[in-house]
Amino acid sequence: MPNPLLSFHDRWQPHTAAPNQTSTDDSSDDEADEQQKGWMRHLPLCFLITLIVVPQPSILIVLVNHYLRTLHAPITFLIHLCISYTLAFLSFSSLIVCVARDPGPVSVDKPTGVEDSGPGRGRDDLGLREALMVPLDVDDDGDDLFSPVKWCRKCWAPKPERTHHCSLCGRCVLKMDHHCPWLGSRCVGHRTYPSFFHFIASITLLSTHVAIFAGSAFWWSFNNPGLTLDETTPLHELFLLAVGAVFGIVMGSFTIYHMYLISTNQTTLESLSPFLLLRYLPPLPPTLRLSDLPLEHELSYNQRRLVRKAHSAVKLYDLGWRRNWAQVFGWSRPRGWIPCILYGGASQGNGRRFPRNPRAEHMLSKLADALATVDKDA
């Protein structure tokens, strides 16, 4: 029996060939390729874990041989030991959360009157039947869910505010920050961004601390060559100094950059993509012959330059640095600061709606007026 042209299953699946066709071999090859890609995408994560674990024996050797056996300073030894392994533990705890937690699922509430059509049917799934049978096309705030801003044509599902579709993961992510291959080829989103910042901040502090005490120990060994217990300890000190300095500079740069993003309430995508502002512009005059939501390639050179210049001034979600940090790391439960210290905690809100900068609408209106007149004035 030939396959139907349109099938109403729980999920909208692509047309598959009949069992008697030769596409079975092709599908098996595709599955093998997917398994290989799934295995290879964890290589950067394994390499990252290796970079964190490999210096640990050298840290213990330097602390024992230099501070405990040479300088006979047990208190200093215990302080550096506790700080080093506490920061290492915090780094691994937040890394595990980044890898294990979903960055931000875009779930859809089931329409009223639509029953589950199969076992295991969850509220995070939207099939073609439900998409065609949804009686209302507006959300609670009256916004059009099927507009280009609120509807993902690739996932065939609603697309909340600040949500982006990741082509590598093949899904939409709430408040997507970026796709990180070092986390097992996963995205950093609304639910994992606090843990991601916690991880890079912990690695920065650990690297800086290791570089400081290893550099101090190496300087002492360089000035007192005859007092060292063995010849290998200065090598471990030099190794830790180099590794700590490199990691401190690299990860410290990322940490400072994300501190700026948090203080201005931006994601990496929003910071690096100035033309995202076009999604939020008020209607432009029809004489410009642009789409309802203008695209970058439709703009002239002067208009593109104007959007790039406005991007540095228009911060759509900037509420002040205090409220911005509270939105990412705030808590409402008693002792909510404990998860923030252990693994970063979780961001406030559901990741779907965010309060906007009260000045943003006025600035966007000025940008729209400037786009309409910039070519006339040129």
XYZ file of C-alpha atoms in Angstrom:
378
model
C 0.000 0.000 0.000
C 1.549 3.352 -0.946
C 2.318 5.835 1.802
C -0.259 8.588 2.317
C 0.574 12.041 1.083
C -0.185 13.568 4.485
C -0.159 11.651 7.748
C -1.372 12.987 11.091
C 1.016 11.425 13.594
C 2.127 12.692 16.979
C 5.066 14.375 15.277
C 5.396 15.790 11.826
C 7.787 13.320 10.236
C 9.260 13.442 6.739
C 8.019 11.069 4.043
C 9.708 7.663 4.328
C 10.108 5.082 1.648
C 8.200 1.811 1.560
C 9.881 -1.269 3.083
C 10.424 -2.859 -0.318
C 12.513 0.068 -1.548
C 16.283 0.267 -1.373
C 16.272 3.337 0.858
C 16.650 1.043 3.878
C 20.352 0.841 3.244
C 20.563 4.610 3.000
C 18.732 5.027 6.303
C 21.099 2.591 8.010
C 24.053 4.538 6.647
C 22.518 7.761 7.967
C 22.077 6.187 11.396
C 25.713 5.093 11.375
C 26.787 8.625 10.447
C 24.642 10.062 13.230
C 26.183 7.665 15.760
C 29.652 8.634 14.604
C 28.839 12.330 14.863
C 27.304 11.736 18.295
C 30.527 10.092 19.434
C 32.830 12.696 17.946
C 30.945 15.658 19.382
C 32.022 14.581 22.888
C 35.732 14.764 22.029
C 36.066 18.503 22.900
C 34.317 17.854 26.226
C 36.703 14.976 27.001
C 39.642 17.180 26.082
C 38.330 19.930 28.363
C 38.000 17.525 31.282
C 41.532 16.275 30.589
C 42.889 19.824 30.728
C 41.310 20.262 34.160
C 42.432 16.903 35.567
C 46.013 16.702 34.254
C 47.439 19.554 36.428
C 45.959 18.135 39.638
C 48.899 15.790 40.484
C 51.365 18.620 39.906
C 49.338 20.857 42.221
C 49.557 18.277 44.986
C 53.295 17.712 44.407
C 54.107 21.421 44.588
C 51.989 21.983 47.684
C 53.475 19.029 49.550
C 57.127 19.423 48.525
C 57.383 23.203 48.650
C 54.982 24.458 51.309
C 54.856 21.447 53.610
C 58.252 19.699 53.384
C 60.506 22.620 52.421
C 59.006 25.710 54.049
C 57.317 23.746 56.880
C 54.194 25.901 56.600
C 51.236 23.565 57.225
C 48.697 26.388 57.502
C 49.708 27.862 54.136
C 49.657 24.366 52.701
C 46.102 23.742 53.934
C 44.888 27.135 52.686
C 46.192 26.588 49.152
C 44.986 22.977 49.172
C 41.448 23.905 50.217
C 41.197 26.790 47.753
C 42.535 24.737 44.842
C 40.307 21.712 45.268
C 37.257 23.748 46.257
C 37.512 25.694 42.998
C 38.103 22.443 41.098
C 34.981 20.948 42.680
C 32.915 24.043 41.809
C 34.176 23.889 38.226
C 33.121 20.269 37.814
C 29.747 20.818 39.504
C 28.753 23.603 37.121
C 30.199 21.710 34.135
C 28.013 18.709 34.952
C 24.937 20.942 35.131
C 25.769 22.543 31.761
C 26.077 19.123 30.131
C 23.191 17.346 31.868
C 20.541 20.082 32.009
C 18.425 21.056 29.028
C 19.388 24.615 28.029
C 15.782 25.714 27.527
C 13.037 23.564 26.020
C 10.407 25.363 23.990
C 7.288 23.569 25.218
C 3.774 24.248 23.966
C 0.636 23.990 26.048
C -1.864 21.517 24.639
C -4.904 23.220 23.091
C -8.187 22.827 24.887
C -10.135 19.774 23.781
C -7.180 17.967 22.184
C -6.551 14.615 23.812
C -3.300 12.679 23.913
C -3.101 10.409 20.907
C -0.510 7.959 22.110
C 1.534 6.726 25.050
C 4.348 8.918 26.241
C 2.841 12.014 24.684
C 4.234 15.070 26.479
C 3.303 18.724 26.510
C 6.614 19.611 24.890
C 5.478 18.109 21.535
C 3.438 19.877 18.887
C 2.287 17.681 16.048
C 0.996 18.800 12.667
C -2.566 17.976 13.684
C -2.430 20.297 16.714
C -0.790 23.030 14.639
C -3.673 22.903 12.171
C -6.367 22.607 14.833
C -5.220 25.356 17.219
C -8.303 27.552 17.569
C -6.487 30.696 18.686
C -3.472 32.303 17.109
C -2.692 34.767 19.872
C -1.060 34.292 23.240
C -2.136 35.651 26.624
C -0.786 39.111 25.797
C -2.546 39.305 22.445
C 0.623 38.813 20.397
C 0.435 36.967 17.120
C 2.059 33.566 17.604
C 2.241 32.950 13.875
C 4.165 36.076 13.015
C 7.762 35.584 11.795
C 8.993 36.682 15.207
C 6.858 34.259 17.201
C 6.857 31.166 14.982
C 9.782 28.941 13.976
C 9.382 27.596 10.447
C 12.030 24.924 11.078
C 10.720 23.466 14.343
C 7.092 24.138 13.368
C 6.434 25.468 16.842
C 5.933 28.834 18.567
C 9.101 30.846 19.111
C 9.047 32.893 22.343
C 10.898 36.128 22.844
C 14.730 35.958 22.677
C 14.489 32.349 21.438
C 16.725 31.270 18.571
C 16.882 28.166 16.436
C 20.220 26.300 16.613
C 20.994 24.655 13.298
C 23.590 22.370 14.915
C 21.210 21.058 17.592
C 18.201 21.163 15.258
C 15.949 22.850 17.820
C 14.940 26.168 19.354
C 16.491 27.229 22.673
C 15.008 29.706 25.137
C 17.211 32.809 25.489
C 19.933 31.116 23.498
C 23.365 32.553 24.212
C 25.553 30.458 21.908
C 26.322 26.904 20.820
C 29.343 25.547 22.699
C 31.251 22.525 21.308
C 33.230 22.264 24.564
C 30.057 21.252 26.428
C 29.414 18.168 24.340
C 28.145 20.225 21.403
C 25.270 21.707 23.405
C 23.733 25.141 23.532
C 23.936 27.580 26.410
C 20.471 28.921 27.097
C 18.102 30.224 29.737
C 18.431 27.227 32.072
C 22.191 26.696 31.747
C 23.637 30.182 31.373
C 24.137 30.730 35.158
C 26.032 27.428 35.362
C 28.066 28.323 32.279
C 29.154 31.640 33.814
C 29.820 29.866 37.104
C 32.056 27.398 35.244
C 34.189 29.940 33.387
C 34.457 32.111 36.518
C 35.548 29.107 38.619
C 38.137 28.080 36.020
C 39.445 31.653 35.922
C 39.802 31.805 39.703
C 41.387 28.338 39.840
C 43.893 29.168 37.091
C 44.787 32.489 38.687
C 45.271 30.919 42.110
C 47.425 28.096 40.719
C 49.542 30.541 38.718
C 50.101 32.704 41.813
C 51.239 30.011 44.247
C 53.174 28.066 41.584
C 54.916 31.253 40.425
C 55.811 32.134 43.999
C 57.183 28.634 44.602
C 59.165 28.672 41.342
C 60.675 32.071 42.169
C 61.767 30.772 45.575
C 63.269 27.628 43.986
C 65.081 29.756 41.374
C 66.663 31.904 44.090
C 67.436 28.932 46.390
C 68.551 26.130 44.075
C 70.336 24.156 46.784
C 67.382 24.015 49.176
C 64.866 22.219 46.961
C 64.076 18.623 47.902
C 64.287 17.187 44.371
C 64.942 18.297 40.824
C 61.421 17.663 39.499
C 59.553 20.041 41.805
C 60.685 23.226 39.958
C 59.527 21.601 36.714
C 56.069 21.050 38.179
C 56.073 24.645 39.410
C 57.012 25.975 35.985
C 54.375 23.763 34.336
C 51.641 25.014 36.667
C 52.750 28.624 36.186
C 52.489 28.326 32.396
C 49.169 26.451 32.416
C 47.631 28.739 35.035
C 48.713 31.882 33.177
C 47.373 30.670 29.810
C 44.059 29.477 31.237
C 43.728 32.583 33.384
C 44.171 34.904 30.415
C 41.924 32.951 28.031
C 39.110 32.116 30.435
C 39.454 35.458 32.184
C 38.761 37.227 28.898
C 35.578 35.181 28.446
C 34.560 35.870 32.039
C 35.006 39.626 31.688
C 33.084 39.618 28.411
C 30.149 37.736 29.942
C 30.213 40.043 32.951
C 29.629 42.857 30.480
C 26.824 40.896 28.813
C 25.109 40.249 32.142
C 25.501 43.896 33.213
C 23.811 45.060 29.984
C 21.348 42.120 29.822
C 22.478 40.784 26.464
C 23.229 37.358 25.093
C 26.230 36.612 22.906
C 23.975 36.392 19.853
C 22.323 39.729 20.642
C 25.692 41.367 21.223
C 27.265 40.090 17.995
C 24.181 40.399 15.756
C 23.195 44.063 15.341
C 20.558 43.276 12.720
C 18.411 41.479 15.292
C 17.098 44.963 16.048
C 15.158 44.793 12.779
C 12.781 42.294 14.392
C 11.580 44.896 16.890
C 11.235 47.946 14.650
C 7.814 49.606 14.295
C 6.217 49.453 10.818
C 8.286 51.206 8.165
C 6.829 53.293 5.319
C 5.758 51.164 2.325
C 7.782 53.420 0.030
C 10.951 51.718 1.270
C 9.776 48.453 -0.341
C 10.999 46.340 2.558
C 9.493 43.260 4.154
C 7.258 43.554 7.192
C 10.328 42.459 9.118
C 13.247 43.940 7.159
C 16.175 41.664 6.389
C 19.811 42.672 6.282
C 20.244 42.098 2.555
C 17.262 44.380 1.830
C 18.922 47.407 3.413
C 21.149 49.853 1.656
C 24.702 50.561 2.773
C 23.674 53.671 4.685
C 20.827 51.823 6.400
C 23.106 48.974 7.457
C 25.618 51.426 8.823
C 22.847 53.164 10.752
C 21.646 49.881 12.301
C 25.183 48.963 13.374
C 25.631 52.359 14.978
C 22.264 52.141 16.775
C 23.077 48.651 18.066
C 25.687 50.027 20.451
C 23.108 52.341 22.034
C 19.876 50.306 21.957
C 19.853 47.702 24.727
C 16.367 46.221 24.580
C 16.447 44.425 27.931
C 18.816 46.593 29.956
C 17.104 47.353 33.282
C 20.168 48.555 35.152
C 23.070 46.354 36.197
C 21.568 45.412 39.571
C 18.309 44.123 38.083
C 20.195 42.531 35.200
C 22.370 40.472 37.527
C 19.342 39.613 39.679
C 17.542 38.350 36.571
C 20.359 35.852 35.936
C 21.413 34.865 39.456
C 18.515 36.027 41.624
C 16.568 33.720 43.885
C 13.244 33.862 45.704
C 13.476 30.820 47.991
C 15.164 30.787 51.406
C 18.862 29.934 51.175
C 18.645 30.273 47.403
C 22.213 31.558 47.392
C 23.510 28.033 48.055
C 22.794 26.695 44.530
C 24.262 29.899 43.071
C 27.539 29.222 44.870
C 27.608 25.480 44.204
C 26.764 25.392 40.502
C 25.361 28.765 39.449
C 21.709 28.193 40.237
C 19.007 29.054 37.713
C 17.777 32.246 36.077
C 14.543 33.856 37.169
C 11.430 33.587 35.035
C 10.297 31.008 32.533
C 12.561 32.174 29.735
C 9.635 33.242 27.530
C 8.976 36.854 28.481
C 11.445 39.458 29.668
C 10.884 43.026 30.850
C 12.201 45.555 28.365
C 14.144 48.730 28.722
C 11.495 51.492 29.003
C 13.561 53.705 26.674
C 13.927 51.018 24.006
C 10.644 51.732 22.198
C 11.467 55.409 21.783
C 14.959 54.587 20.501
C 13.567 52.024 18.045
C 11.086 54.592 16.744
C 13.926 57.044 16.160
C 15.853 54.304 14.346
C 12.858 53.550 12.120
C 12.495 57.248 11.236
C 16.195 57.470 10.478
C 16.053 54.398 8.222
C 13.232 56.003 6.257
C 15.143 59.233 5.622
C 18.820 58.268 5.563
C 18.933 57.611 1.812
C 16.954 60.763 1.048
C 19.398 62.904 2.968
C 22.424 61.263 1.387
